[in-house]
Coordinates of C-alpha atoms and ligand atoms in Angstrom, one line a residue:
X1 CA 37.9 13.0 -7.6
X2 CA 39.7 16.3 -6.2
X3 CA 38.9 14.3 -2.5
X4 CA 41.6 11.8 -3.0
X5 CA 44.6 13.3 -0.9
X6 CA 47.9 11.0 -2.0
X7 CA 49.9 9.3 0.9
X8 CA 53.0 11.2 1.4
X9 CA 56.3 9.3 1.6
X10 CA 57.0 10.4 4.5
X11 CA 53.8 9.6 6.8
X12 CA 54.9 7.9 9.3
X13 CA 53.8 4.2 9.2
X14 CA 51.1 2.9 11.3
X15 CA 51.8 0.1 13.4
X16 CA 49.5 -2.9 13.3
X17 CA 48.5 -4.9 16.4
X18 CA 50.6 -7.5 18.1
X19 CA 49.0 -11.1 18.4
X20 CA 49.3 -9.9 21.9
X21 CA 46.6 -7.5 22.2
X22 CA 43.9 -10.3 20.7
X23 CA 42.7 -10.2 17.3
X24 CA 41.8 -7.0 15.2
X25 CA 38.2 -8.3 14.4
X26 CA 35.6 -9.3 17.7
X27 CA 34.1 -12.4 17.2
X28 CA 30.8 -12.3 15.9
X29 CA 28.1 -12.2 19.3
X30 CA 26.9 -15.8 20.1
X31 CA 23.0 -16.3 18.3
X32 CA 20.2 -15.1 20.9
X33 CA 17.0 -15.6 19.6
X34 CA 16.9 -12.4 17.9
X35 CA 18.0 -11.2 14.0
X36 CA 21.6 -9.4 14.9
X37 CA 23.3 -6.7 12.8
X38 CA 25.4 -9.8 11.7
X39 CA 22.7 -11.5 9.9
X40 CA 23.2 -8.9 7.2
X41 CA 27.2 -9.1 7.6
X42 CA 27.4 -11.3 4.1
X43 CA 29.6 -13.3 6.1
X44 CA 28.8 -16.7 8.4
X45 CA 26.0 -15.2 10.4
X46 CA 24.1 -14.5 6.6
X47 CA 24.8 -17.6 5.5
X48 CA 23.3 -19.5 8.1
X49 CA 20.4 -17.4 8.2
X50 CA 19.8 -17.9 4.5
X51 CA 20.5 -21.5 4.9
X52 CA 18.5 -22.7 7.9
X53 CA 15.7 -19.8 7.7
X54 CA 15.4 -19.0 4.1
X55 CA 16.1 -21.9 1.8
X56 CA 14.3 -24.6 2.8
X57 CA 11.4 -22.7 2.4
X58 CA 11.8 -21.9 -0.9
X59 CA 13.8 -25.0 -2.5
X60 CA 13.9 -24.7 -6.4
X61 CA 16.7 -25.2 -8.5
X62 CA 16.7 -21.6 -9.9
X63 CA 17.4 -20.3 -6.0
X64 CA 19.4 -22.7 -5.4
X65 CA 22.0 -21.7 -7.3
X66 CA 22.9 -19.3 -4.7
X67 CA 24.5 -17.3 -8.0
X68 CA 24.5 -13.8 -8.5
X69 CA 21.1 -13.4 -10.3
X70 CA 18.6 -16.5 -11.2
X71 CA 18.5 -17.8 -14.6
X72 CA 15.0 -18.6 -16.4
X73 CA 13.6 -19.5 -19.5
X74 CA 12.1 -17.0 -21.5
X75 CA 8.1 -17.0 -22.5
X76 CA 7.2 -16.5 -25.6
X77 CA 5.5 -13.2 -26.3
X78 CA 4.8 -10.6 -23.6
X79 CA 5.6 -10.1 -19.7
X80 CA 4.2 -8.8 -17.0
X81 CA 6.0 -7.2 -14.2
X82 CA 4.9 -5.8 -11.2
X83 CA 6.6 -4.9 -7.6
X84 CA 5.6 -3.6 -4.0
X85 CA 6.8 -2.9 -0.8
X86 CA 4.6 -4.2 2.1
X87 CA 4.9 -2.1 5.6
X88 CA 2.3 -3.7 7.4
X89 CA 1.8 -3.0 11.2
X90 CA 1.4 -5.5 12.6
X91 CA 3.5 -8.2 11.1
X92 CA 0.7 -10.4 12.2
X93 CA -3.1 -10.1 12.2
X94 CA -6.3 -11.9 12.1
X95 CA -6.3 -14.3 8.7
X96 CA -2.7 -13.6 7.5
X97 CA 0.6 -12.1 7.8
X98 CA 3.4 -10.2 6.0
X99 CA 5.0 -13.0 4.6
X100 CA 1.7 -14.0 2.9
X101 CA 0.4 -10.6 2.2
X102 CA 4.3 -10.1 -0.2
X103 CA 3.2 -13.5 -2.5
X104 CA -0.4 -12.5 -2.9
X105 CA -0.7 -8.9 -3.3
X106 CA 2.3 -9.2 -6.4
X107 CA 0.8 -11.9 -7.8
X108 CA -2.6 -10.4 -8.3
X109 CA -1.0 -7.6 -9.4
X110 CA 0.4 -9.6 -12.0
X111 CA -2.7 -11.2 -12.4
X112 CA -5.0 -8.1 -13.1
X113 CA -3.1 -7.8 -16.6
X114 CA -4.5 -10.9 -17.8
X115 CA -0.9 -12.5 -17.2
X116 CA -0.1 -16.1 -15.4
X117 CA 2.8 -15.7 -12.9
X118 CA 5.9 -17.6 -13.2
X119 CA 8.8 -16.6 -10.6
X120 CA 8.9 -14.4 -7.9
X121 CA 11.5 -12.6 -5.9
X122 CA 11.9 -11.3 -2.7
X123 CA 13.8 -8.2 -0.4
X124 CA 13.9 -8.6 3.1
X125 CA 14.6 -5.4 5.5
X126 CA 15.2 -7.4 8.6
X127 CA 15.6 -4.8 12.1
X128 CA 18.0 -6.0 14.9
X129 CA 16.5 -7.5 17.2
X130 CA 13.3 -9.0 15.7
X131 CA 12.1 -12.5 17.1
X132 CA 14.1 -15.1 14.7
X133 CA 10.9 -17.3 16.0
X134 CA 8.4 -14.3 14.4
X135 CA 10.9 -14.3 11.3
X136 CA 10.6 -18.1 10.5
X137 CA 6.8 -18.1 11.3
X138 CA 6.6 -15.5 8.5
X139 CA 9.4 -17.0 6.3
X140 CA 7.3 -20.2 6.2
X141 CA 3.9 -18.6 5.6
X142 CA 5.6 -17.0 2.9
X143 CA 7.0 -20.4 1.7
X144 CA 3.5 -22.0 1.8
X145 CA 1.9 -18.7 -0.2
X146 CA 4.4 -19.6 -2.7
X147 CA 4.2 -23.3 -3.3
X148 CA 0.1 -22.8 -3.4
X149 CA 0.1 -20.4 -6.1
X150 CA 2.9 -22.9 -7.8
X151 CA 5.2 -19.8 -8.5
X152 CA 8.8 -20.6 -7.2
X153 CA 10.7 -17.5 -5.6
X154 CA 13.5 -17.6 -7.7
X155 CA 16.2 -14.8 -6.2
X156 CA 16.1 -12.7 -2.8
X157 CA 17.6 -10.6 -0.7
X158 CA 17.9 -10.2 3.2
X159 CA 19.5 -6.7 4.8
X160 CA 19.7 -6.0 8.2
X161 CA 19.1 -2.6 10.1
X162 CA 20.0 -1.3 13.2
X163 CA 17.6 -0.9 16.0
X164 CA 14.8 1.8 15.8
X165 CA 15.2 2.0 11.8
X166 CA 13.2 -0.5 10.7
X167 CA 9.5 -1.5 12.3
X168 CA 10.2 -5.0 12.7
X169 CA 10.8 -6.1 8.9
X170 CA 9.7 -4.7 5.4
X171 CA 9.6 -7.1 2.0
X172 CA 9.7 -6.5 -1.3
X173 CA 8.4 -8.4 -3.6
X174 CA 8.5 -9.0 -7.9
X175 CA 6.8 -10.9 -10.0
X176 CA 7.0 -11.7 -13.2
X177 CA 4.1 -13.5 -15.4
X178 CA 3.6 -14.4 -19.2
X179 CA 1.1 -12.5 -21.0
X180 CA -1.3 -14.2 -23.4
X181 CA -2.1 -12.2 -26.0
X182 CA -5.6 -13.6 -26.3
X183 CA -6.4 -12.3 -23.2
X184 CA -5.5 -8.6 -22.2
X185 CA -7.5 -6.8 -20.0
X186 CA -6.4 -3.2 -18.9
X187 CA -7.8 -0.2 -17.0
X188 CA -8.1 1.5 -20.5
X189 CA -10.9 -1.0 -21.5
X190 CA -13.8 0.1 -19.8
X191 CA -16.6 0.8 -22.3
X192 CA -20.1 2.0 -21.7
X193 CA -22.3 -0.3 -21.2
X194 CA -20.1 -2.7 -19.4
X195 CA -20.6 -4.4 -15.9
X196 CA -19.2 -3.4 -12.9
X197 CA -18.0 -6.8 -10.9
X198 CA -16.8 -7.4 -7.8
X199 CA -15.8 -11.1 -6.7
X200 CA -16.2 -10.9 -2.9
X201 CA -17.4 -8.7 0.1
X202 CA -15.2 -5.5 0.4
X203 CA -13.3 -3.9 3.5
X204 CA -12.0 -7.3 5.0
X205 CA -8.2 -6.5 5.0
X206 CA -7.9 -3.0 6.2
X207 CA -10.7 -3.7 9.3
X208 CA -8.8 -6.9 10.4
X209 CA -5.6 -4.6 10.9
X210 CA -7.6 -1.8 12.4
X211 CA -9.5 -3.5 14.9
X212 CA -6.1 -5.3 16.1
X213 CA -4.4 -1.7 16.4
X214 CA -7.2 0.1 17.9
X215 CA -7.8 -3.0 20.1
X216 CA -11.4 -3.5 19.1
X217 CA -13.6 -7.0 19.4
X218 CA -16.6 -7.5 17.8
X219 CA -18.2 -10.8 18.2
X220 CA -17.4 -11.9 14.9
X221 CA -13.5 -11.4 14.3
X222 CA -12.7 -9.7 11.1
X223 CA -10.1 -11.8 9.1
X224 CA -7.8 -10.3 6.3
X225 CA -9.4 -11.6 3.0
X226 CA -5.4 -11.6 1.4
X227 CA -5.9 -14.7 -1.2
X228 CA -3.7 -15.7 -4.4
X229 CA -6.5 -14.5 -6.6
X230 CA -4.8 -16.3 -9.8
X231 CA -7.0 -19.5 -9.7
X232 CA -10.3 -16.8 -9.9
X233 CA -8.6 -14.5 -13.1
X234 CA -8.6 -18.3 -15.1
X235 CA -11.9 -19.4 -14.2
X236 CA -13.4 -15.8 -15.1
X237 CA -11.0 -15.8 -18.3
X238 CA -13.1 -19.1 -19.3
X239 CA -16.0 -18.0 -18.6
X240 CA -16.0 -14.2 -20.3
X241 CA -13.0 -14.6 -22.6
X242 CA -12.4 -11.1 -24.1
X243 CA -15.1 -9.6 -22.7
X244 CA -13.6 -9.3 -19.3
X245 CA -12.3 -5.7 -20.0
X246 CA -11.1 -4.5 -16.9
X247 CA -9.3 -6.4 -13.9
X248 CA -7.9 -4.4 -10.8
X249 CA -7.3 -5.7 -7.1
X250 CA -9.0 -3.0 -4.7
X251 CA -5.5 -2.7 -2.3
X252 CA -5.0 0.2 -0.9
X253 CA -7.4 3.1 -1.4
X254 CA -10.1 0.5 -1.7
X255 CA -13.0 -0.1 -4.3
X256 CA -13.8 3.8 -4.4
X257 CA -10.1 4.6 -5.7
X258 CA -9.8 1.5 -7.8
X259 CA -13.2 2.8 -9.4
X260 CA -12.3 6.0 -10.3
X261 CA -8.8 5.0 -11.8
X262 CA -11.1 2.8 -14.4
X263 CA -13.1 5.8 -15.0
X264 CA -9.9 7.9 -15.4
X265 CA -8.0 5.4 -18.0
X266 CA -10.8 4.5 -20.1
X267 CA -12.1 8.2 -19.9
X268 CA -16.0 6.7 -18.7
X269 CA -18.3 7.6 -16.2
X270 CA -19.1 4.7 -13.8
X271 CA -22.4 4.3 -11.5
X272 CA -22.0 2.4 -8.5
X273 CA -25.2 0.6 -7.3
X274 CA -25.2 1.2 -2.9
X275 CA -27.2 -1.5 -2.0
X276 CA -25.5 -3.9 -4.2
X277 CA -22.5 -3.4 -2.1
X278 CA -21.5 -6.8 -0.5
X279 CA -20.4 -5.3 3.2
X280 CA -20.4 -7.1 5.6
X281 CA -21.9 -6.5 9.1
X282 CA -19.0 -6.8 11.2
X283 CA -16.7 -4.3 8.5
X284 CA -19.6 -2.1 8.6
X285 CA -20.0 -1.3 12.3
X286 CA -16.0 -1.5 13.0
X287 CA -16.3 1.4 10.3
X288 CA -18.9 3.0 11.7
X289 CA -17.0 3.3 15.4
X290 CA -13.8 4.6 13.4
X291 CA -15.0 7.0 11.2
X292 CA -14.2 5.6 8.4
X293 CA -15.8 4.2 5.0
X294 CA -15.9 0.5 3.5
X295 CA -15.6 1.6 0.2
X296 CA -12.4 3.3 0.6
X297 CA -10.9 0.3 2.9
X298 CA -8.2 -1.9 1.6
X299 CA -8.6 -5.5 0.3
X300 CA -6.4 -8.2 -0.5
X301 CA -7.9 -11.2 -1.9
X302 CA -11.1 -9.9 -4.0
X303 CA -10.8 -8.4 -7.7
X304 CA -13.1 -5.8 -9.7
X305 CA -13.9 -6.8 -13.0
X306 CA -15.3 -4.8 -15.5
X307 CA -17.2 -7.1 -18.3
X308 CA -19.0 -6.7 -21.4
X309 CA -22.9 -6.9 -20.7
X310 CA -23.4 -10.1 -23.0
X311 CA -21.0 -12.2 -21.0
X312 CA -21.5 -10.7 -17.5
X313 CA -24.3 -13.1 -16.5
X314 CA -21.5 -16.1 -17.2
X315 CA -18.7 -14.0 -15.5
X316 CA -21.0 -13.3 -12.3
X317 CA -21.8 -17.1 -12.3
X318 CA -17.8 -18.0 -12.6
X319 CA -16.7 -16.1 -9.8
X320 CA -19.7 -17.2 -7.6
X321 CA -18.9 -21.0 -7.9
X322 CA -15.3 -20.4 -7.4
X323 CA -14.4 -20.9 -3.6
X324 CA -12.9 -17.2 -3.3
X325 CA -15.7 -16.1 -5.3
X326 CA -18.2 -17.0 -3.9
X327 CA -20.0 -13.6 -2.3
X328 CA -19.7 -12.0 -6.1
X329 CA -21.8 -9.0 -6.9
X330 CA -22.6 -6.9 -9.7
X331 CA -22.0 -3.2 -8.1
X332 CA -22.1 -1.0 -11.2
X333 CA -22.7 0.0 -14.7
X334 CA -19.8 1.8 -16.9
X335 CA -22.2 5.4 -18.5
X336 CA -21.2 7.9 -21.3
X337 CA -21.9 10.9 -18.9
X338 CA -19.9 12.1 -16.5
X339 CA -16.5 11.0 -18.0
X340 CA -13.6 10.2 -15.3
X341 CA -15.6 10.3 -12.3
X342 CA -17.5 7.4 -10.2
X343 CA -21.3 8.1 -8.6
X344 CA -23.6 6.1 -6.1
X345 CA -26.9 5.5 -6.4
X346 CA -28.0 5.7 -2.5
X347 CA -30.6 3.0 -1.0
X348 CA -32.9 5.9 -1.1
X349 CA -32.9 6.7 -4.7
X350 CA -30.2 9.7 -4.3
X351 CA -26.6 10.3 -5.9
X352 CA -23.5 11.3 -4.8
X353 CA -20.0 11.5 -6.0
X354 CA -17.2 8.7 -5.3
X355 CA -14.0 10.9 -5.4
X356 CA -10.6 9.9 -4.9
X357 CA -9.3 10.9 -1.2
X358 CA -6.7 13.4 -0.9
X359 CA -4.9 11.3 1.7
X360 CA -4.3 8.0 3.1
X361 CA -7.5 6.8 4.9
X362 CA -5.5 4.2 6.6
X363 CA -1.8 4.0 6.8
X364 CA 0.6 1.2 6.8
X365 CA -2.0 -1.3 5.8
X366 CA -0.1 -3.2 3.5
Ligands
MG401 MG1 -3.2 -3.7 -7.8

């Protein structure tokens, strides 16, 4: 450390301030509505943001703790773990928020191993001068997200940056689940032959942020489809068993890139089936007027599952009587030709190729 320079005994010393001239530290600024840069001083300000704002939406003894890292038993056997960052703009839109969005997008990513979630945890990017009101509205959404799924939110984190460097607020989420070995589907497990599922119409998510940004109505609303999808994974895992091979949650990217990662890891061919497509109306003209195509629009409360021919009658007829299932289709078939990459059969009989895009479609959509 050649940048430590020692104090001479001889620098002069510096005198400190007289009680005259006021203290050395300003006050912190009185509360205004807003998240200040003091929220995320670790002093009073952070405490009583964590404890009015935070806590109460969370309560379980592992949070509150308040220690240094949350303490947990152990499962037996295997975990799961899985984090993201959301960035969605806006913080708010039609059927859900960012609070929301955090609890459900890592607990079906959890989910899609097979695994059952147990605790969560949380990082908050707060920027100075977002609406404390906006904050709790989220905070709570969050909370309720939470306490549906029954998966506590064990440890967290808020920071706070300056104005201009943060849109609003970014989370971070982690969740951890317990794997059952009896059950362990994985992108690798694709096999030809197998059944291409998807649980509910696609392109919900990504439209209802759209049309809010490009300001467009349509006389049905489009809602975000974001959903805890844990309660579907257990009624599909009784129904199929092991021959649910594949799960995977079409986020970002869409069905068409979740698709062609299945064909990529298990080194298969898949055929999508066009008309089979569950689109609906409403997602289909708003993509029509942008430019843009379902299949590669995010979703955030519908799974793919890829399922072994014998028991994809019985999966198909799980997801459909389950509530968040209940617009299930089959879309595709898993082939031995064309290894790693994803074709349509069009309504008129033709084929084309699925491909991966080279670039985001849509941007900050989760
Ligand atoms: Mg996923």
């Amino acid at each position: 450390m050649d940048d430590i320079v020692p104090i001479s005994p001889q620098a002069p010393e510096r005198s400190l301030p007289s009680l005259a001239e006021g203290p050395a530290c300003p006050a912190p600024a009185p509360i205004t509505g807003e998240v200040q840069l003091g929220h995320g001083s670790g002093g009073k300000l952070s405490a009583t943001l964590l404890r009015e704002r935070f806590l109460p939406h969370f309560a379980n003894p592992a949070l509150e703790r308040l220690a240094d890292a949350a303490v947990l038993p152990a499962p037996v056997g295997e975990l799961a773990i899985s984090t993201d960052t959301f960035v969605v703009h806006p913080l708010e839109f039609p059927g859900g928020d960012i609070g929301m969005l955090a609890v459900h997008g890592t607990l079906n990513d959890v989910a899609m191993m097979g695994a059952v979630p147990v605790a969560l945890t949380a990082g908050f990017v707060l920027e100075e001068g977002l609406s404390l009101a906006l904050l709790d509205r989220i905070v709570t959404s969050m909370g309720l997200a939470a306490r549906a799924a029954g998966v506590p939110l064990v440890a967290g984190d808020t920071k706070v940056v300056e104005r201009g460097k943060a849109d609003g607020m970014f989370i971070c989420t982690t969740g951890i689940g317990a794997v059952d070995p009896a059950f362990r589907p994985g992108p690798e497990r694709a096999r030809p032959g197998d059944v291409v599922l998807v649980s509910g119409p696609i392109g919900r998510h990504g439209m209802a942020i759209m049309a809010v940004r490009e300001g467009l109505a349509f006389e049905a609303a489009i809602e975000s489809d974001t959903a805890c999808l844990v309660p579907l994974v257990a009624a599909l895992r009784q129904a199929a068993g092991c021959g649910v091979h594949v799960l995977r949650d079409p986020t970002r990217g869409g069905v068409a890139s979740a698709v062609n990662e299945i064909a990529a890891a298990s080194r298969v061919g898949i055929e999508l089936d066009q008309p089979a497509l569950p689109i609906p109306g409403p997602v289909e003209a708003a993509c029509e007027m942008l430019g843009l195509d379902p299949l590669y629009v995010a979703n955030e409360g519908i799974l793919l599952a890829v399922v072994a021919v014998e028991r994809a009658d019985a999966a198909l007829s799980a997801l459909r009587s389950h509530p968040l299932g209940a617009g299930a289709a089959r879309i595709g078939t898993v082939v031995d030709v064309h290894h790693r990459m994803v074709v349509m059969r069009t309504a008129i009989g033709g084929m084309r190729v699925v491909d991966l895009l080279p670039g985001d479609q849509l941007p900050r959509i989760c």
